[in-house]
C-alpha cells in the first residue's frame, strides 16, 4: 500500500459502477491516466460482493485498494471481510457508533489493513473528525454524497476546517472535477476521491490525466464561480431533454409540443401566459414583462387559431427572450424560421385570433399537459420541451449531467464493439 506523501496528492478513483469487468477496464484506464488508488465503490460492492475486491486485488496486486463499505455496524466482521478479500483500506461511516469504529480499527490492525472514516451526513463533521481520529482511524474522508451534491452541498468548506483539526491524512469526495481537485489540494487535501468525473466520462484516461495535471500544479488552475442561475444554465446547456427526462424519472416532458425548427436548443425561465383560442393580447404583452433569458410559455387551447406569429417572434429579439412555447398553434412559420428564435408549438396554421385581452400573465398554467409556474426552467431541443420546477432546478440539472456522463461511457463501449444489451447487462438486471 502506497504511503501518503504530503507533497504528492493522491487520486483515489471511485469505481461507482455495477459490474466487475467494467470496473476493471475503467480501473486500468484510470491508472494509465495517472490515478493512484482504486476504490471499490459502494454500489459495486452491493452489486458484486467481496468477489469484486478479490478480482481487483488479483488484477492489480501492487495498487492500493479501498473498499468503500461505509460500515455502519458489526465493524470487526465487515473489516475482516474486506481485508481478507484484499482491501488495504476499508471505509467506515464516521457517524457509526464509537464501538463500531473501535472494533473496525482493532480488526484492521489484526489484518494489516487501515480504516478511512467517511464523514458523509455527519451532523458536526469537524468535531466528529477529531473524535474518530482519537478512536484510531487512519484517514478522514470529508464527503458530500451524490444525493447531497445534487442539492448543492459541497465538501470543500468543511474540508478546510477539518485539515486544521486533525493530524491524519484528509481525503475529500463529492462531485470533484479538475478545478475543484486543484482547489482542494491547495486547501490541504492529501487525497482527492473522484468518481463520476472519471468513471462516467467518455474518455477515462484523459479525464484522469486532467485531474492529475490539475493537482500536480494546483496554483495554475483558476476556479471560476458562476451565479446559481448561470451554473444551472451552464449544466443544462450540456445535457439533452432526454437526459433531463431520465433525471426526473420520466416526469416533466410536455406532450404534443414540437420544435418549429430543427437544431435549436432553448433554455430559460418561464413567463407564463394563460390565453383563450387565439386571443393574442396577453401573449404579446408578456414580451414586455419578459427579461433576458426568459421563455414565454403560452396555453392557447386551440390547434386551429394562433395567438403567436412572426411579428411577436421578432419583437422577442428586442428583449433577449430565449424562446417561446405554445400549447396550441402558431402561424407565420416561414418568418419564424427566418428569425431563428426557438419556437415550440403543437402545430402551425395560417390564421390568428384577435387581441381581446382575456387571460393572465405569470399565473400557474398547464402547457403540454405539464404544470408550469413562473420561473420554472424550460428546456427545449429537437426531442421536445421539458419543464423543471424552479425549486429543483440545480438538483435536476446535476442529475441530468450524471445521466449524460453515464451515457457517454456507454456510447464509448458500444463504439468499441459491444451491443447495447451487453453494455447494459440487460439480462442480469431484468426486474424479477
Ligand atoms: O462514495 C461515493 C458516493 O456515496 C462516491 O464514491 C463519491 O462521492 C465519489 O464519487 P463522485 O466523484 O461521483 O461524487
mmCIF file of N, CA, C and O in Angstrom, residues 304-381:
data_model
loop_
_atom_site.group_PDB
_atom_site.id
_atom_site.type_symbol
_atom_site.label_atom_id
_atom_site.label_comp_id
_atom_site.label_asym_id
_atom_site.label_seq_id
_atom_site.Cartn_x
_atom_site.Cartn_y
_atom_site.Cartn_z
ATOM 1 N N UNK A 304 -56.214 25.443 -33.984
ATOM 2 C CA UNK A 304 -56.655 25.987 -35.277
ATOM 3 C C UNK A 304 -56.534 27.493 -35.383
ATOM 4 O O UNK A 304 -56.525 28.047 -36.471
ATOM 5 N N UNK A 305 -56.437 28.183 -34.234
ATOM 6 C CA UNK A 305 -56.309 29.649 -34.257
ATOM 7 C C UNK A 305 -55.067 30.020 -33.452
ATOM 8 O O UNK A 305 -54.966 29.691 -32.280
ATOM 9 N N UNK A 306 -54.114 30.737 -34.079
ATOM 10 C CA UNK A 306 -52.814 31.018 -33.437
ATOM 11 C C UNK A 306 -52.836 32.315 -32.635
ATOM 12 O O UNK A 306 -53.377 33.316 -33.081
ATOM 13 N N UNK A 307 -52.208 32.308 -31.417
ATOM 14 C CA UNK A 307 -52.038 33.552 -30.670
ATOM 15 C C UNK A 307 -50.632 34.116 -30.850
ATOM 16 O O UNK A 307 -50.214 35.026 -30.127
ATOM 17 N N UNK A 308 -49.878 33.488 -31.821
ATOM 18 C CA UNK A 308 -48.457 33.829 -31.943
ATOM 19 C C UNK A 308 -48.023 33.720 -33.394
ATOM 20 O O UNK A 308 -48.451 32.816 -34.105
ATOM 21 N N UNK A 309 -47.148 34.690 -33.842
ATOM 22 C CA UNK A 309 -46.661 34.620 -35.218
ATOM 23 C C UNK A 309 -45.334 35.311 -35.380
ATOM 24 O O UNK A 309 -44.586 35.494 -34.400
ATOM 25 N N UNK A 310 -45.050 35.744 -36.612
ATOM 26 C CA UNK A 310 -43.742 36.304 -36.936
ATOM 27 C C UNK A 310 -43.462 37.628 -36.242
ATOM 28 O O UNK A 310 -42.367 37.830 -35.704
ATOM 29 N N UNK A 311 -44.425 38.526 -36.183
ATOM 30 C CA UNK A 311 -44.196 39.851 -35.570
ATOM 31 C C UNK A 311 -43.852 39.705 -34.091
ATOM 32 O O UNK A 311 -42.911 40.317 -33.587
ATOM 33 N N UNK A 312 -44.610 38.864 -33.389
ATOM 34 C CA UNK A 312 -44.331 38.677 -31.952
ATOM 35 C C UNK A 312 -42.954 38.055 -31.780
ATOM 36 O O UNK A 312 -42.196 38.439 -30.876
ATOM 37 N N UNK A 313 -42.614 37.107 -32.658
ATOM 38 C CA UNK A 313 -41.297 36.447 -32.555
ATOM 39 C C UNK A 313 -40.178 37.466 -32.724
ATOM 40 O O UNK A 313 -39.229 37.505 -31.939
ATOM 41 N N UNK A 314 -40.332 38.313 -33.724
ATOM 42 C CA UNK A 314 -39.284 39.322 -33.952
ATOM 43 C C UNK A 314 -39.193 40.270 -32.756
ATOM 44 O O UNK A 314 -38.100 40.627 -32.297
ATOM 45 N N UNK A 315 -40.339 40.589 -32.185
ATOM 46 C CA UNK A 315 -40.371 41.504 -31.031
ATOM 47 C C UNK A 315 -39.588 40.917 -29.846
ATOM 48 O O UNK A 315 -38.939 41.642 -29.086
ATOM 49 N N UNK A 316 -39.567 39.595 -29.735
ATOM 50 C CA UNK A 316 -38.842 38.941 -28.620
ATOM 51 C C UNK A 316 -37.353 39.229 -28.670
ATOM 52 O O UNK A 316 -36.683 39.319 -27.634
ATOM 53 N N UNK A 317 -36.830 39.385 -29.894
ATOM 54 C CA UNK A 317 -35.369 39.607 -30.021
ATOM 55 C C UNK A 317 -34.975 40.889 -29.293
ATOM 56 O O UNK A 317 -33.882 40.985 -28.736
ATOM 57 N N UNK A 318 -35.882 41.852 -29.254
ATOM 58 C CA UNK A 318 -35.548 43.140 -28.601
ATOM 59 C C UNK A 318 -35.440 43.001 -27.085
ATOM 60 O O UNK A 318 -34.935 43.883 -26.413
ATOM 61 N N UNK A 319 -35.967 41.879 -26.544
ATOM 62 C CA UNK A 319 -35.909 41.706 -25.080
ATOM 63 C C UNK A 319 -34.959 40.581 -24.677
ATOM 64 O O UNK A 319 -34.834 40.246 -23.510
ATOM 65 N N UNK A 320 -34.317 39.927 -25.637
ATOM 66 C CA UNK A 320 -33.409 38.818 -25.295
ATOM 67 C C UNK A 320 -34.149 37.596 -24.797
ATOM 68 O O UNK A 320 -33.602 36.785 -24.045
ATOM 69 N N UNK A 321 -35.408 37.475 -25.232
ATOM 70 C CA UNK A 321 -36.184 36.286 -24.852
ATOM 71 C C UNK A 321 -35.514 35.046 -25.455
ATOM 72 O O UNK A 321 -35.048 35.072 -26.590
ATOM 73 N N UNK A 322 -35.440 33.964 -24.676
ATOM 74 C CA UNK A 322 -34.701 32.765 -25.118
ATOM 75 C C UNK A 322 -35.535 31.870 -26.010
ATOM 76 O O UNK A 322 -34.993 31.024 -26.733
ATOM 77 N N UNK A 323 -36.851 32.016 -25.980
ATOM 78 C CA UNK A 323 -37.688 31.151 -26.818
ATOM 79 C C UNK A 323 -39.147 31.233 -26.410
ATOM 80 O O UNK A 323 -39.505 31.951 -25.466
ATOM 81 N N UNK A 324 -39.987 30.497 -27.146
ATOM 82 C CA UNK A 324 -41.426 30.543 -26.942
ATOM 83 C C UNK A 324 -41.986 29.126 -27.026
ATOM 84 O O UNK A 324 -41.528 28.318 -27.865
ATOM 85 N N UNK A 325 -42.911 28.817 -26.152
ATOM 86 C CA UNK A 325 -43.604 27.518 -26.197
ATOM 87 C C UNK A 325 -45.105 27.796 -26.219
ATOM 88 O O UNK A 325 -45.600 28.590 -25.415
ATOM 89 N N UNK A 326 -45.812 27.201 -27.174
ATOM 90 C CA UNK A 326 -47.260 27.405 -27.268
ATOM 91 C C UNK A 326 -47.974 26.057 -27.236
ATOM 92 O O UNK A 326 -47.692 25.185 -28.080
ATOM 93 N N UNK A 327 -48.834 25.908 -26.265
ATOM 94 C CA UNK A 327 -49.722 24.732 -26.258
ATOM 95 C C UNK A 327 -50.879 25.111 -27.188
ATOM 96 O O UNK A 327 -51.859 25.715 -26.782
ATOM 97 N N UNK A 328 -50.678 24.789 -28.464
ATOM 98 C CA UNK A 328 -51.640 25.191 -29.482
ATOM 99 C C UNK A 328 -50.900 25.588 -30.747
ATOM 100 O O UNK A 328 -49.776 25.154 -30.979
ATOM 101 N N UNK A 329 -51.537 26.421 -31.549
ATOM 102 C CA UNK A 329 -50.992 26.732 -32.882
ATOM 103 C C UNK A 329 -50.175 28.018 -32.884
ATOM 104 O O UNK A 329 -50.381 28.909 -32.060
ATOM 105 N N UNK A 330 -49.219 28.080 -33.819
ATOM 106 C CA UNK A 330 -48.542 29.327 -34.170
ATOM 107 C C UNK A 330 -48.761 29.520 -35.671
ATOM 108 O O UNK A 330 -49.202 28.606 -36.368
ATOM 109 N N UNK A 331 -48.446 30.736 -36.181
ATOM 110 C CA UNK A 331 -48.520 30.930 -37.641
ATOM 111 C C UNK A 331 -47.289 31.690 -38.115
ATOM 112 O O UNK A 331 -46.411 32.008 -37.319
ATOM 113 N N UNK A 332 -47.205 32.007 -39.359
ATOM 114 C CA UNK A 332 -46.035 32.682 -39.981
ATOM 115 C C UNK A 332 -44.776 31.839 -39.796
ATOM 116 O O UNK A 332 -43.697 32.337 -39.487
ATOM 117 N N UNK A 333 -44.914 30.532 -39.969
ATOM 118 C CA UNK A 333 -43.797 29.634 -39.640
ATOM 119 C C UNK A 333 -42.571 29.934 -40.514
ATOM 120 O O UNK A 333 -41.429 29.823 -40.056
ATOM 121 N N UNK A 334 -42.800 30.425 -41.727
ATOM 122 C CA UNK A 334 -41.653 30.761 -42.590
ATOM 123 C C UNK A 334 -40.875 31.931 -41.990
ATOM 124 O O UNK A 334 -39.644 31.899 -41.895
ATOM 125 N N UNK A 335 -41.597 32.924 -41.508
ATOM 126 C CA UNK A 335 -40.919 34.098 -40.901
ATOM 127 C C UNK A 335 -40.232 33.693 -39.597
ATOM 128 O O UNK A 335 -39.117 34.098 -39.303
ATOM 129 N N UNK A 336 -40.930 32.873 -38.818
ATOM 130 C CA UNK A 336 -40.339 32.435 -37.538
ATOM 131 C C UNK A 336 -39.024 31.709 -37.795
ATOM 132 O O UNK A 336 -38.008 31.945 -37.131
ATOM 133 N N UNK A 337 -39.006 30.865 -38.834
ATOM 134 C CA UNK A 337 -37.785 30.107 -39.134
ATOM 135 C C UNK A 337 -36.671 31.043 -39.602
ATOM 136 O O UNK A 337 -35.501 30.855 -39.261
ATOM 137 N N UNK A 338 -37.059 32.099 -40.331
ATOM 138 C CA UNK A 338 -36.015 33.053 -40.777
ATOM 139 C C UNK A 338 -35.442 33.815 -39.564
ATOM 140 O O UNK A 338 -34.238 34.022 -39.447
ATOM 141 N N UNK A 339 -36.351 34.170 -38.635
ATOM 142 C CA UNK A 339 -35.880 34.927 -37.448
ATOM 143 C C UNK A 339 -34.952 34.043 -36.610
ATOM 144 O O UNK A 339 -33.946 34.495 -36.065
ATOM 145 N N UNK A 340 -35.315 32.751 -36.505
ATOM 146 C CA UNK A 340 -34.390 31.796 -35.870
ATOM 147 C C UNK A 340 -34.567 31.653 -34.368
ATOM 148 O O UNK A 340 -33.875 30.860 -33.736
ATOM 149 N N UNK A 341 -35.515 32.386 -33.760
ATOM 150 C CA UNK A 341 -35.730 32.217 -32.308
ATOM 151 C C UNK A 341 -36.365 30.837 -32.093
ATOM 152 O O UNK A 341 -37.290 30.456 -32.832
ATOM 153 N N UNK A 342 -35.903 30.056 -31.101
ATOM 154 C CA UNK A 342 -36.527 28.753 -30.864
ATOM 155 C C UNK A 342 -38.009 28.896 -30.502
ATOM 156 O O UNK A 342 -38.353 29.615 -29.565
ATOM 157 N N UNK A 343 -38.861 28.286 -31.309
ATOM 158 C CA UNK A 343 -40.310 28.299 -31.054
ATOM 159 C C UNK A 343 -40.790 26.857 -31.086
ATOM 160 O O UNK A 343 -40.446 26.092 -31.996
ATOM 161 N N UNK A 344 -41.524 26.484 -30.048
ATOM 162 C CA UNK A 344 -42.073 25.129 -29.944
ATOM 163 C C UNK A 344 -43.590 25.253 -29.829
ATOM 164 O O UNK A 344 -44.089 26.139 -29.124
ATOM 165 N N UNK A 345 -44.320 24.405 -30.548
ATOM 166 C CA UNK A 345 -45.792 24.518 -30.512
ATOM 167 C C UNK A 345 -46.403 23.176 -30.876
ATOM 168 O O UNK A 345 -45.703 22.224 -31.245
ATOM 169 N N UNK A 346 -47.715 23.110 -30.789
ATOM 170 C CA UNK A 346 -48.412 21.882 -31.166
ATOM 171 C C UNK A 346 -48.473 21.747 -32.678
ATOM 172 O O UNK A 346 -48.316 20.672 -33.247
ATOM 173 N N UNK A 347 -48.662 22.916 -33.356
ATOM 174 C CA UNK A 347 -48.780 22.874 -34.826
ATOM 175 C C UNK A 347 -48.669 24.300 -35.368
ATOM 176 O O UNK A 347 -48.543 25.254 -34.589
ATOM 177 N N UNK A 348 -48.686 24.412 -36.717
ATOM 178 C CA UNK A 348 -48.727 25.757 -37.289
ATOM 179 C C UNK A 348 -49.866 25.826 -38.309
ATOM 180 O O UNK A 348 -50.167 24.860 -38.999
ATOM 181 N N UNK A 349 -50.516 26.999 -38.346
ATOM 182 C CA UNK A 349 -51.720 27.207 -39.170
ATOM 183 C C UNK A 349 -51.643 28.613 -39.793
ATOM 184 O O UNK A 349 -50.781 29.402 -39.410
ATOM 185 N N UNK A 350 -52.505 28.967 -40.762
ATOM 186 C CA UNK A 350 -52.440 30.310 -41.373
ATOM 187 C C UNK A 350 -53.134 31.405 -40.548
ATOM 188 O O UNK A 350 -52.780 32.561 -40.618
ATOM 189 N N UNK A 351 -54.133 31.033 -39.736
ATOM 190 C CA UNK A 351 -54.943 32.112 -39.164
ATOM 191 C C UNK A 351 -54.655 32.389 -37.697
ATOM 192 O O UNK A 351 -54.267 31.512 -36.940
ATOM 193 N N UNK A 352 -54.900 33.640 -37.309
ATOM 194 C CA UNK A 352 -54.689 34.061 -35.917
ATOM 195 C C UNK A 352 -56.007 34.609 -35.372
ATOM 196 O O UNK A 352 -56.957 34.860 -36.114
ATOM 197 N N UNK A 353 -56.033 34.827 -34.048
ATOM 198 C CA UNK A 353 -57.253 35.360 -33.429
ATOM 199 C C UNK A 353 -57.199 36.873 -33.321
ATOM 200 O O UNK A 353 -56.605 37.550 -34.150
ATOM 201 N N UNK A 354 -57.806 37.426 -32.232
ATOM 202 C CA UNK A 354 -57.887 38.868 -32.001
ATOM 203 C C UNK A 354 -57.180 39.227 -30.687
ATOM 204 O O UNK A 354 -57.094 38.381 -29.815
ATOM 205 N N UNK A 355 -56.747 40.507 -30.531
ATOM 206 C CA UNK A 355 -56.133 40.918 -29.248
ATOM 207 C C UNK A 355 -57.181 41.394 -28.248
ATOM 208 O O UNK A 355 -57.234 42.562 -27.881
ATOM 209 N N UNK A 356 -58.010 40.461 -27.783
ATOM 210 C CA UNK A 356 -59.104 40.881 -26.903
ATOM 211 C C UNK A 356 -58.623 41.166 -25.480
ATOM 212 O O UNK A 356 -59.203 41.933 -24.752
ATOM 213 N N UNK A 357 -57.577 40.470 -25.044
ATOM 214 C CA UNK A 357 -57.047 40.746 -23.707
ATOM 215 C C UNK A 357 -57.549 39.821 -22.628
ATOM 216 O O UNK A 357 -57.285 40.042 -21.445
ATOM 217 N N UNK A 358 -58.241 38.748 -22.988
ATOM 218 C CA UNK A 358 -58.643 37.767 -21.961
ATOM 219 C C UNK A 358 -57.406 36.981 -21.516
ATOM 220 O O UNK A 358 -56.482 36.751 -22.296
ATOM 221 N N UNK A 359 -57.404 36.550 -20.256
ATOM 222 C CA UNK A 359 -56.298 35.694 -19.782
ATOM 223 C C UNK A 359 -55.444 36.394 -18.744
ATOM 224 O O UNK A 359 -55.839 37.406 -18.169
ATOM 225 N N UNK A 360 -54.282 35.826 -18.494
ATOM 226 C CA UNK A 360 -53.449 36.281 -17.370
ATOM 227 C C UNK A 360 -51.977 35.986 -17.668
ATOM 228 O O UNK A 360 -51.678 34.999 -18.336
ATOM 229 N N UNK A 361 -51.117 36.841 -17.183
ATOM 230 C CA UNK A 361 -49.659 36.618 -17.305
ATOM 231 C C UNK A 361 -49.098 36.224 -15.940
ATOM 232 O O UNK A 361 -49.505 36.779 -14.918
ATOM 233 N N UNK A 362 -48.193 35.238 -15.949
ATOM 234 C CA UNK A 362 -47.473 34.785 -14.742
ATOM 235 C C UNK A 362 -48.366 34.204 -13.651
ATOM 236 O O UNK A 362 -48.167 34.456 -12.452
ATOM 237 N N UNK A 363 -49.347 33.401 -14.088
ATOM 238 C CA UNK A 363 -50.040 32.534 -13.125
ATOM 239 C C UNK A 363 -49.648 31.099 -13.461
ATOM 240 O O UNK A 363 -49.015 30.856 -14.501
ATOM 241 N N UNK A 364 -50.009 30.174 -12.585
ATOM 242 C CA UNK A 364 -49.730 28.763 -12.877
ATOM 243 C C UNK A 364 -50.597 28.327 -14.056
ATOM 244 O O UNK A 364 -51.799 28.588 -14.086
ATOM 245 N N UNK A 365 -49.973 27.677 -15.049
ATOM 246 C CA UNK A 365 -50.754 27.195 -16.203
ATOM 247 C C UNK A 365 -50.444 25.725 -16.427
ATOM 248 O O UNK A 365 -49.546 25.169 -15.792
ATOM 249 N N UNK A 366 -51.177 25.127 -17.356
ATOM 250 C CA UNK A 366 -50.848 23.793 -17.839
ATOM 251 C C UNK A 366 -50.472 23.933 -19.306
ATOM 252 O O UNK A 366 -51.223 24.529 -20.080
ATOM 253 N N UNK A 367 -49.307 23.457 -19.674
ATOM 254 C CA UNK A 367 -48.855 23.532 -21.075
ATOM 255 C C UNK A 367 -48.299 22.168 -21.459
ATOM 256 O O UNK A 367 -47.453 21.621 -20.746
ATOM 257 N N UNK A 368 -48.821 21.605 -22.533
ATOM 258 C CA UNK A 368 -48.361 20.273 -22.930
ATOM 259 C C UNK A 368 -48.629 19.249 -21.851
ATOM 260 O O UNK A 368 -47.842 18.333 -21.637
ATOM 261 N N UNK A 369 -49.710 19.456 -21.121
ATOM 262 C CA UNK A 369 -50.129 18.554 -20.043
ATOM 263 C C UNK A 369 -49.160 18.548 -18.856
ATOM 264 O O UNK A 369 -49.117 17.593 -18.087
ATOM 265 N N UNK A 370 -48.338 19.609 -18.758
ATOM 266 C CA UNK A 370 -47.417 19.756 -17.625
ATOM 267 C C UNK A 370 -47.727 21.076 -16.913
ATOM 268 O O UNK A 370 -47.933 22.098 -17.565
ATOM 269 N N UNK A 371 -47.706 21.045 -15.591
ATOM 270 C CA UNK A 371 -47.884 22.284 -14.824
ATOM 271 C C UNK A 371 -46.644 23.156 -14.968
ATOM 272 O O UNK A 371 -45.520 22.658 -14.840
ATOM 273 N N UNK A 372 -46.859 24.427 -15.274
ATOM 274 C CA UNK A 372 -45.734 25.368 -15.402
ATOM 275 C C UNK A 372 -46.012 26.580 -14.523
ATOM 276 O O UNK A 372 -47.079 27.181 -14.614
ATOM 277 N N UNK A 373 -45.039 26.899 -13.673
ATOM 278 C CA UNK A 373 -45.132 28.084 -12.816
ATOM 279 C C UNK A 373 -44.113 29.110 -13.279
ATOM 280 O O UNK A 373 -43.063 28.750 -13.822
ATOM 281 N N UNK A 374 -44.394 30.390 -13.047
ATOM 282 C CA UNK A 374 -43.411 31.418 -13.415
ATOM 283 C C UNK A 374 -42.055 31.104 -12.772
ATOM 284 O O UNK A 374 -41.995 30.727 -11.604
ATOM 285 N N UNK A 375 -40.971 31.227 -13.555
ATOM 286 C CA UNK A 375 -39.631 30.974 -13.029
ATOM 287 C C UNK A 375 -39.166 29.544 -13.177
ATOM 288 O O UNK A 375 -37.976 29.263 -12.999
ATOM 289 N N UNK A 376 -40.076 28.626 -13.514
ATOM 290 C CA UNK A 376 -39.620 27.248 -13.776
ATOM 291 C C UNK A 376 -38.651 27.259 -14.968
ATOM 292 O O UNK A 376 -38.762 28.088 -15.863
ATOM 293 N N UNK A 377 -37.709 26.291 -14.954
ATOM 294 C CA UNK A 377 -36.766 26.228 -16.076
ATOM 295 C C UNK A 377 -37.398 25.429 -17.212
ATOM 296 O O UNK A 377 -37.969 24.354 -16.992
ATOM 297 N N UNK A 378 -37.308 26.003 -18.414
ATOM 298 C CA UNK A 378 -37.871 25.390 -19.613
ATOM 299 C C UNK A 378 -36.709 25.045 -20.548
ATOM 300 O O UNK A 378 -35.892 25.929 -20.863
ATOM 301 N N UNK A 379 -36.611 23.789 -20.941
ATOM 302 C CA UNK A 379 -35.538 23.372 -21.850
ATOM 303 C C UNK A 379 -36.153 22.716 -23.081
ATOM 304 O O UNK A 379 -37.043 21.882 -22.952
ATOM 305 N N UNK A 380 -35.726 23.174 -24.252
ATOM 306 C CA UNK A 380 -36.245 22.596 -25.494
ATOM 307 C C UNK A 380 -35.106 22.230 -26.425
ATOM 308 O O UNK A 380 -34.065 22.889 -26.441
ATOM 309 N N UNK A 381 -35.298 21.126 -27.140
ATOM 310 C CA UNK A 381 -34.341 20.744 -28.194
ATOM 311 C C UNK A 381 -35.094 19.914 -29.227
ATOM 312 O O UNK A 381 -36.325 19.876 -29.217
#
